[in-house]
XYZ file of C-alpha atoms in Angstrom:
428
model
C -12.115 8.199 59.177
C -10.106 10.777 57.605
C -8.072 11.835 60.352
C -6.633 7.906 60.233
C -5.102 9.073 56.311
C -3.366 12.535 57.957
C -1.751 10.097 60.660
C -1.058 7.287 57.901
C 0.858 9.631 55.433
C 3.199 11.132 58.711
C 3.810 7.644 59.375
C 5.235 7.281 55.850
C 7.464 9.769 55.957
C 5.666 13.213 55.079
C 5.773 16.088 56.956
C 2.555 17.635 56.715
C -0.612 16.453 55.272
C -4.116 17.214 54.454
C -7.246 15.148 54.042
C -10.594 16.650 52.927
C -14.012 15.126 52.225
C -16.786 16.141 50.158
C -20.345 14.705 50.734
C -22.779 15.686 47.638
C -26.322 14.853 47.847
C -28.411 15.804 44.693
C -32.008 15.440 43.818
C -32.730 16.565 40.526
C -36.243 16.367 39.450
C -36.933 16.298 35.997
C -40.566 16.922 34.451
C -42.141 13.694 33.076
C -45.433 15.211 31.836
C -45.485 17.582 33.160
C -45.080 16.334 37.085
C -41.536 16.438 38.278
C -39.766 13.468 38.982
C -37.093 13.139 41.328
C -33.488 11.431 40.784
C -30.841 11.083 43.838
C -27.108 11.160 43.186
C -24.839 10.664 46.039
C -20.988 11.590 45.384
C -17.995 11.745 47.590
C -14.025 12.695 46.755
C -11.565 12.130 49.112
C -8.629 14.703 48.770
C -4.801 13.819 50.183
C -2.491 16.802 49.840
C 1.401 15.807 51.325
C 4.251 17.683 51.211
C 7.975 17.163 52.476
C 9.607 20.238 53.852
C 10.531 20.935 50.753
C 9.368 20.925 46.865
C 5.846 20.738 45.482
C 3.053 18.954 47.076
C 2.052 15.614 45.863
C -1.446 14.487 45.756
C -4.574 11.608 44.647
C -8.008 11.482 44.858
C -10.694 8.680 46.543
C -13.931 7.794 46.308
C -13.718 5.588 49.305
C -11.661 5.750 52.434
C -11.187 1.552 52.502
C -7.537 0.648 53.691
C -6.452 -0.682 50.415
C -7.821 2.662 48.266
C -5.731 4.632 50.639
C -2.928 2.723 50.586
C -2.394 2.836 47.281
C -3.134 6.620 47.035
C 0.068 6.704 49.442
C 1.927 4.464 46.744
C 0.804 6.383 43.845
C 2.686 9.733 45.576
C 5.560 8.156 47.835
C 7.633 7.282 44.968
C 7.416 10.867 43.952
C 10.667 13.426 44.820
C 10.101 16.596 45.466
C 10.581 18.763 42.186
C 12.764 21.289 43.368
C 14.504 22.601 46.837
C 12.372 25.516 47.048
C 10.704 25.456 50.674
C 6.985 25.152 49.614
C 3.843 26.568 51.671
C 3.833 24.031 54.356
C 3.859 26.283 56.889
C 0.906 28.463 55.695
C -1.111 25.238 56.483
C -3.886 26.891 58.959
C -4.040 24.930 62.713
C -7.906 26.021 63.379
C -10.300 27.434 62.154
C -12.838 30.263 64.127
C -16.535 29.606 64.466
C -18.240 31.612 61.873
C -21.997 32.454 61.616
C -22.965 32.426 58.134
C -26.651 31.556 56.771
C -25.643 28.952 53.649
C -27.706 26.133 55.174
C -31.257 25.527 55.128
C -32.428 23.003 57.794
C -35.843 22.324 56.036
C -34.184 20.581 53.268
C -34.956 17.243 53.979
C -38.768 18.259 54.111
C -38.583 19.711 50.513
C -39.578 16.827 48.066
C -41.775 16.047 45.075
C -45.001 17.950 45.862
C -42.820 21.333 46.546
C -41.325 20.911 43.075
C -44.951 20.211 41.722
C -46.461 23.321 42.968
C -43.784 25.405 41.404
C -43.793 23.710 38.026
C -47.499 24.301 38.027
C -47.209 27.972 39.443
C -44.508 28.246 36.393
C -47.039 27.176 33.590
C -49.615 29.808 34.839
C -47.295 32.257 34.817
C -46.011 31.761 31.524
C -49.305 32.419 30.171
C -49.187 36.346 30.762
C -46.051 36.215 28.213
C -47.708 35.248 24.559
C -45.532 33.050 22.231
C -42.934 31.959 25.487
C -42.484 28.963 25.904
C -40.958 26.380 28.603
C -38.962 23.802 26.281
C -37.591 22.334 29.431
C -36.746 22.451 33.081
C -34.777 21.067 35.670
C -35.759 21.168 39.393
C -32.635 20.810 41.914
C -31.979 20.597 45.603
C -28.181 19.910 46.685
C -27.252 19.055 50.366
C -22.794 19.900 50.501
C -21.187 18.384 53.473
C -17.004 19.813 53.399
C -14.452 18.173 56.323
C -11.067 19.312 56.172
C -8.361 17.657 58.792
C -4.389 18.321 58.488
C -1.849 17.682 60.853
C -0.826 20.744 62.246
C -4.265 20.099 64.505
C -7.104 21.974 61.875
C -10.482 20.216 61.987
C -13.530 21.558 60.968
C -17.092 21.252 58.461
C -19.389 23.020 57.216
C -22.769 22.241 55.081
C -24.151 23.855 52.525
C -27.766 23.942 50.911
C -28.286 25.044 47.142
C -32.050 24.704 45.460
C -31.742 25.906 42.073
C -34.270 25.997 39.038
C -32.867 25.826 35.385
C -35.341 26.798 33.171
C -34.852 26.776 28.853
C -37.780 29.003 27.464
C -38.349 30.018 23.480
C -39.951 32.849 21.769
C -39.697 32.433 18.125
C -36.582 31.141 16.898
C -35.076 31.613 19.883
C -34.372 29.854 22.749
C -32.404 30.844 26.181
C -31.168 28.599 29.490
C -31.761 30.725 32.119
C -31.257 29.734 36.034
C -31.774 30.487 40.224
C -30.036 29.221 42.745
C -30.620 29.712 46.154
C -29.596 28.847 49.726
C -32.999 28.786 50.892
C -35.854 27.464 48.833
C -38.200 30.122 49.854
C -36.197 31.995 48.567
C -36.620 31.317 45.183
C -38.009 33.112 41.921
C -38.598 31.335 39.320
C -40.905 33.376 38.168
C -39.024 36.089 37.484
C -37.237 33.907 35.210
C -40.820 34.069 32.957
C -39.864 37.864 32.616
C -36.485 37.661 32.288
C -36.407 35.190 29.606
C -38.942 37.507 27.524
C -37.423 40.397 27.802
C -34.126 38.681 26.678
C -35.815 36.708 23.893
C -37.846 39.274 22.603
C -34.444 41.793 22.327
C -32.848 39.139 20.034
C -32.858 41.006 16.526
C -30.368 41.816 13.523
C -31.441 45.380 13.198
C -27.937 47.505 13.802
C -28.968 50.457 16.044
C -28.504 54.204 14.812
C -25.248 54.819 16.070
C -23.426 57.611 16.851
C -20.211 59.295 16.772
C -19.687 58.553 21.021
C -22.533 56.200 22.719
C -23.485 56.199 25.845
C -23.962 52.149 26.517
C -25.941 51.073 29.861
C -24.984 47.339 31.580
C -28.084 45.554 32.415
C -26.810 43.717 35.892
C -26.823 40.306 33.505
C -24.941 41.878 31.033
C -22.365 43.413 33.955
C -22.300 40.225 35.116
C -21.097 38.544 32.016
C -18.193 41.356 31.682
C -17.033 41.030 35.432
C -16.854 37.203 34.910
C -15.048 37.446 31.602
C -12.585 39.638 33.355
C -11.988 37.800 36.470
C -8.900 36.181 35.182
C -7.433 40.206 35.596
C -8.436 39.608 39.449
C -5.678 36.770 40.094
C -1.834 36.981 40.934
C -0.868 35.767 37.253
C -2.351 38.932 35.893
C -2.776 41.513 38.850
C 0.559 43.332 37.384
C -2.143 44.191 34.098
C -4.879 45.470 36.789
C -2.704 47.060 38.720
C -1.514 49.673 36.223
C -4.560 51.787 35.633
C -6.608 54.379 38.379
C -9.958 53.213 37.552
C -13.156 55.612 38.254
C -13.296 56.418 41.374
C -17.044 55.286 41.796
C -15.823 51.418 40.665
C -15.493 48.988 43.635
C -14.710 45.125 42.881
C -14.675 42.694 45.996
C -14.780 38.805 46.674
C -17.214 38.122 50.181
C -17.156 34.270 51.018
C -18.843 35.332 54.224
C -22.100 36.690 52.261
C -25.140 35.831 53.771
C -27.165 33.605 51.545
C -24.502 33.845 48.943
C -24.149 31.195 46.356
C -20.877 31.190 46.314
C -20.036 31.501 50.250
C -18.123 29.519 52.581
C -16.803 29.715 56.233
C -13.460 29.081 54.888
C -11.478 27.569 51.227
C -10.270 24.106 50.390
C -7.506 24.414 52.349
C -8.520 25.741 55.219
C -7.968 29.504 54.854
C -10.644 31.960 56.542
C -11.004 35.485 54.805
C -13.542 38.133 55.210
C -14.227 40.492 52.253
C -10.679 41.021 49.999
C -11.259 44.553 48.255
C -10.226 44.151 44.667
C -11.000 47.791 43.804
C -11.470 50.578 46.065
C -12.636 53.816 44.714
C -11.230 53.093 41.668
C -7.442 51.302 43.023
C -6.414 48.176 42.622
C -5.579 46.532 46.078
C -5.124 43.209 46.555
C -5.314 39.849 44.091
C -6.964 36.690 45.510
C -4.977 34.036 46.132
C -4.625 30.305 47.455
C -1.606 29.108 49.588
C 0.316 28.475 46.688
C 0.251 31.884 45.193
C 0.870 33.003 48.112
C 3.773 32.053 48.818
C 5.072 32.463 44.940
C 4.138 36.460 44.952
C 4.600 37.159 48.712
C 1.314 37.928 49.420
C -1.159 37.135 52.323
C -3.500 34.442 51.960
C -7.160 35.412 51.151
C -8.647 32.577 51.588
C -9.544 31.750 48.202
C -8.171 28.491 47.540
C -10.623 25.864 45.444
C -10.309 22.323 43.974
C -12.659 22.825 40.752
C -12.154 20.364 38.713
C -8.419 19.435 39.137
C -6.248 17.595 42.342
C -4.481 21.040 43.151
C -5.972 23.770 44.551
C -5.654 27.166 42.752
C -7.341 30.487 43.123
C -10.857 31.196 43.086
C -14.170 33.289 43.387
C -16.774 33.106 45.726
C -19.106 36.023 45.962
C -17.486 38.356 42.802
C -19.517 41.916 43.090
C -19.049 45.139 41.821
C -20.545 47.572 44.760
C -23.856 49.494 43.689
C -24.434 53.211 44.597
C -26.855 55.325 45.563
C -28.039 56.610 41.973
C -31.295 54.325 40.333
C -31.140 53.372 36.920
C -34.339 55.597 36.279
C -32.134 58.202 37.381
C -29.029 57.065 34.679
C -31.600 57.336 31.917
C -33.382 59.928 32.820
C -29.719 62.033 32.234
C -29.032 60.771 29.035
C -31.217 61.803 25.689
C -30.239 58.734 23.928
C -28.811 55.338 25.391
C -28.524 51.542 24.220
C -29.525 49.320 27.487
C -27.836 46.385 26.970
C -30.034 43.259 27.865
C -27.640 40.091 26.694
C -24.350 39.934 25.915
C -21.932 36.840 24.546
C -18.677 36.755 24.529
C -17.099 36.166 20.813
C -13.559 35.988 21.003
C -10.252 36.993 22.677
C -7.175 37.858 20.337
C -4.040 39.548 22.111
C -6.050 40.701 24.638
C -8.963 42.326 22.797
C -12.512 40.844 23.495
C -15.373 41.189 21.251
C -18.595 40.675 22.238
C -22.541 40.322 20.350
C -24.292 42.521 22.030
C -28.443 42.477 22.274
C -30.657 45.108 23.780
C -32.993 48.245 23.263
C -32.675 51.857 22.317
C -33.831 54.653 25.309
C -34.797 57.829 23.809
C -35.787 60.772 27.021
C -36.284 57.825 29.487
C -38.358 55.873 26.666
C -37.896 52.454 26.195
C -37.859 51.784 22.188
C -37.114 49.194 19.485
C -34.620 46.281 19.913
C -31.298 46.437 18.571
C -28.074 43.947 17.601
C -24.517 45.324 17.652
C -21.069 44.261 18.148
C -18.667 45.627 21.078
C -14.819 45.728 20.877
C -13.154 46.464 24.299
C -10.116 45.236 26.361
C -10.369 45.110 30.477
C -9.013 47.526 31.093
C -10.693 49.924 28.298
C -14.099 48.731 29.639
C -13.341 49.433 33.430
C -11.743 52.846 32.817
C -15.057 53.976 30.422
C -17.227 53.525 33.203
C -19.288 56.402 34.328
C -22.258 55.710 36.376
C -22.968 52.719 38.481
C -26.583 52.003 39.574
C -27.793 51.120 43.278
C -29.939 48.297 41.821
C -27.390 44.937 42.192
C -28.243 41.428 41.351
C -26.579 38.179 41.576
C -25.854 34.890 38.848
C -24.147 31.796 39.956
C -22.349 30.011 37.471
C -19.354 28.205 39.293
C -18.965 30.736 41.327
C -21.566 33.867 41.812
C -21.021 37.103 40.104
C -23.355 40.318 40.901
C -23.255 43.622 39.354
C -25.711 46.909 38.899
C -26.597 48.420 35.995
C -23.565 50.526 34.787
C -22.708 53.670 32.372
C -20.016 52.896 30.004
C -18.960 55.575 26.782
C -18.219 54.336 23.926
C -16.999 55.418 20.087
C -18.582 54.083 16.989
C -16.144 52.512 14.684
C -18.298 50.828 11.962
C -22.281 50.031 11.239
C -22.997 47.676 14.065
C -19.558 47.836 16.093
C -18.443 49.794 18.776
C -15.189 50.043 20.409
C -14.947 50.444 24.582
């Protein structure tokens, strides 16, 4: 039992400590000719967090909760000192947590097996045949059962579970070839088969032609590309940089904000990895920068209130993060955008290039719009910095959707100017 390690590490000496457990269950199924076969991982971590009343918190990781793993997790970190006198964030340590109603689990998943995954790799094939010359080089069927318990000893206890089915599909039309993906809460909920479209229309945009620029451009997001810019800028959304975002009055139309509570969100929890409940933090807000997110940590370092946004990705410590990243749509349609402009660029796929002293470049894909009129496809190169990019945004679209990646991102189609500064670049 966890709640044994919180009452070990007090009797060693600690004042407060935290113990969380992560149950993964994963069933990939893979096709093997064509019929998907299933695979089952099962994973577990074992977080200790401990802190004295003073100095940086110490921590180790388990596998196992065995008596001799956890007792030399406690040796690994008792020898450790604090690192400075600095009273640390011990006292931000939540005691409960409220009962929140959120839909991120879906109680059929046991039921969903082989045969489920069958039907939609063959429903997948027949679709794929409306879309000459695409292909399905590969794809990867996946249902994922999260089980979370977090115990301290200032009294918090509390789970949650959490259901993701996702399909990964990597399609080819000519020489090229995309990974595309949709993850779900509830597997009825998924659309693979919009995947079919959206892979073709991204393939078949992939060109070298440069497009006919002019002097200014008017440059419309696709959500995917809008996607790809809010979760290249992110990094602007945390304390570390906040003192960049906050220096600009953005459009008044823009409004950023991080919703764990989402309903069948990707990204959404009842509370963070340490404990922390938050409703919606407004980033943006008709166009001003109002609040970072932030873990405990951070917190404490820049004086702000916690916003429940504290993750273990990858690492021991926790540190701030995203869960359901969204710029807000309006109540204009993108038919509407184009119909207002004579000539546009809709901008279907976008990669990021490189970063150098804080100016991005981008490869840009897409198609020209002449009177509403979808045309030709179209290669060019965009220069822009974050804050550039936010402040040359015009129109935002009430179409929204959502891409998980690590955490979920969603955006609408938006209006962005921009000035032509060479045959196939222009700058933001």
């Amino acid at each position: 039992m966890i709640s044994d390690i919180v009452k070990d590490g007090i009797s060693r000496g600690f004042s407060s400590v935290e113990v969380s457990r992560e149950r993964t269950f994963i069933t990939k199924y893979l096709r093997n000719g064509g019929i998907p076969v299933g695979h089952l991982l099962k994973l577990q971590k074992i977080h200790c967090r401990a802190m004295y009343d003073y100095g940086d918190p110490v921590t180790f990781m388990l596998s196992g909760s065995d008596k001799r793993s956890v007792n030399n997790g406690f040796k690994l970190i008792s020898g450790s000192f604090p690192s400075s006198g600095k009273e640390n964030f011990r006292k931000l340590i939540p005691r409960k947590a409220d009962k929140v109603k959120i839909e991120i689990y879906d109680p059929s998943f046991d039921d969903i097996g082989e045969e489920d995954f069958t039907e939609l790799s063959e429903q997948l094939e027949e679709t794929i045949l409306h879309f000459p010359g695409l292909k399905i080089r590969n794809a990867i069927f996946t249902k994922r059962n999260r089980k979370f318990y977090l115990i301290n000893s200032r009294g918090f206890n509390a789970k949650y579970r959490k259901t993701i089915f996702s399909v990964a599909l990597n399609l080819s039309l000519k020489e090229g070839s995309i990974d595309l993906s949709d993850n779900r809460i509830f597997f009825k909920d998924l659309e693979p088969f919009k995947l079919i479209s959206r892979g073709y229309t991204l393939l078949d945009s992939l060109t070298d032609i440069p497009p006919p620029l002019n002097r200014f451009n008017d440059l419309v997001f696709s959500p995917e590309s809008s996607s790809v810019m809010l979760k290249v800028f992110s990094k602007f959304f945390l304390p570390a940089n906040n003192r960049i975002a906050g220096k600009f009055n953005y459009p008044s139309v823009l409004n950023i904000s991080d919703d764990p509570l989402m309903d069948f969100g990707a990204g959404s929890v009842p509370f963070d990895d340490e404990g922390i409940q938050s409703g919606v933090t407004n980033i943006i807000k008709k166009g001003v920068f109002e609040s970072s997110l932030t873990d405990l940590r951070t917190s404490l370092e820049y004086g702000m209130k916690p916003t429940g946004n504290g993750f273990r990705r990858g690492g021991n410590q926790a540190s701030p993060g995203f869960t359901n990243l969204y710029i807000k749509p309006s109540v204009v349609s993108v038919n509407g955008i184009l119909r207002d402009i004579s000539e546009a660029i809709l901008i279907s796929l976008i990669k990021l290039i490189s970063t150098e002293n804080g100016n991005y470049l981008f490869s840009a894909y897409g198609y020209r719009y002449h009177n509403g009129e979808r045309g030709e496809p179209v290669h060019f190169f965009i220069s822009t910095t974050f804050q550039d990019f936010l402040l040359n945004i015009e129109k935002i679209s009430k179409e929204i959707k959502f891409f998980y990646s690590g955490f979920n991102t969603g955006a609408p189609y938006l209006l962005v100017k921009s000035k032509k500064t060479g045959d196939k670049m222009v700058r933001i």
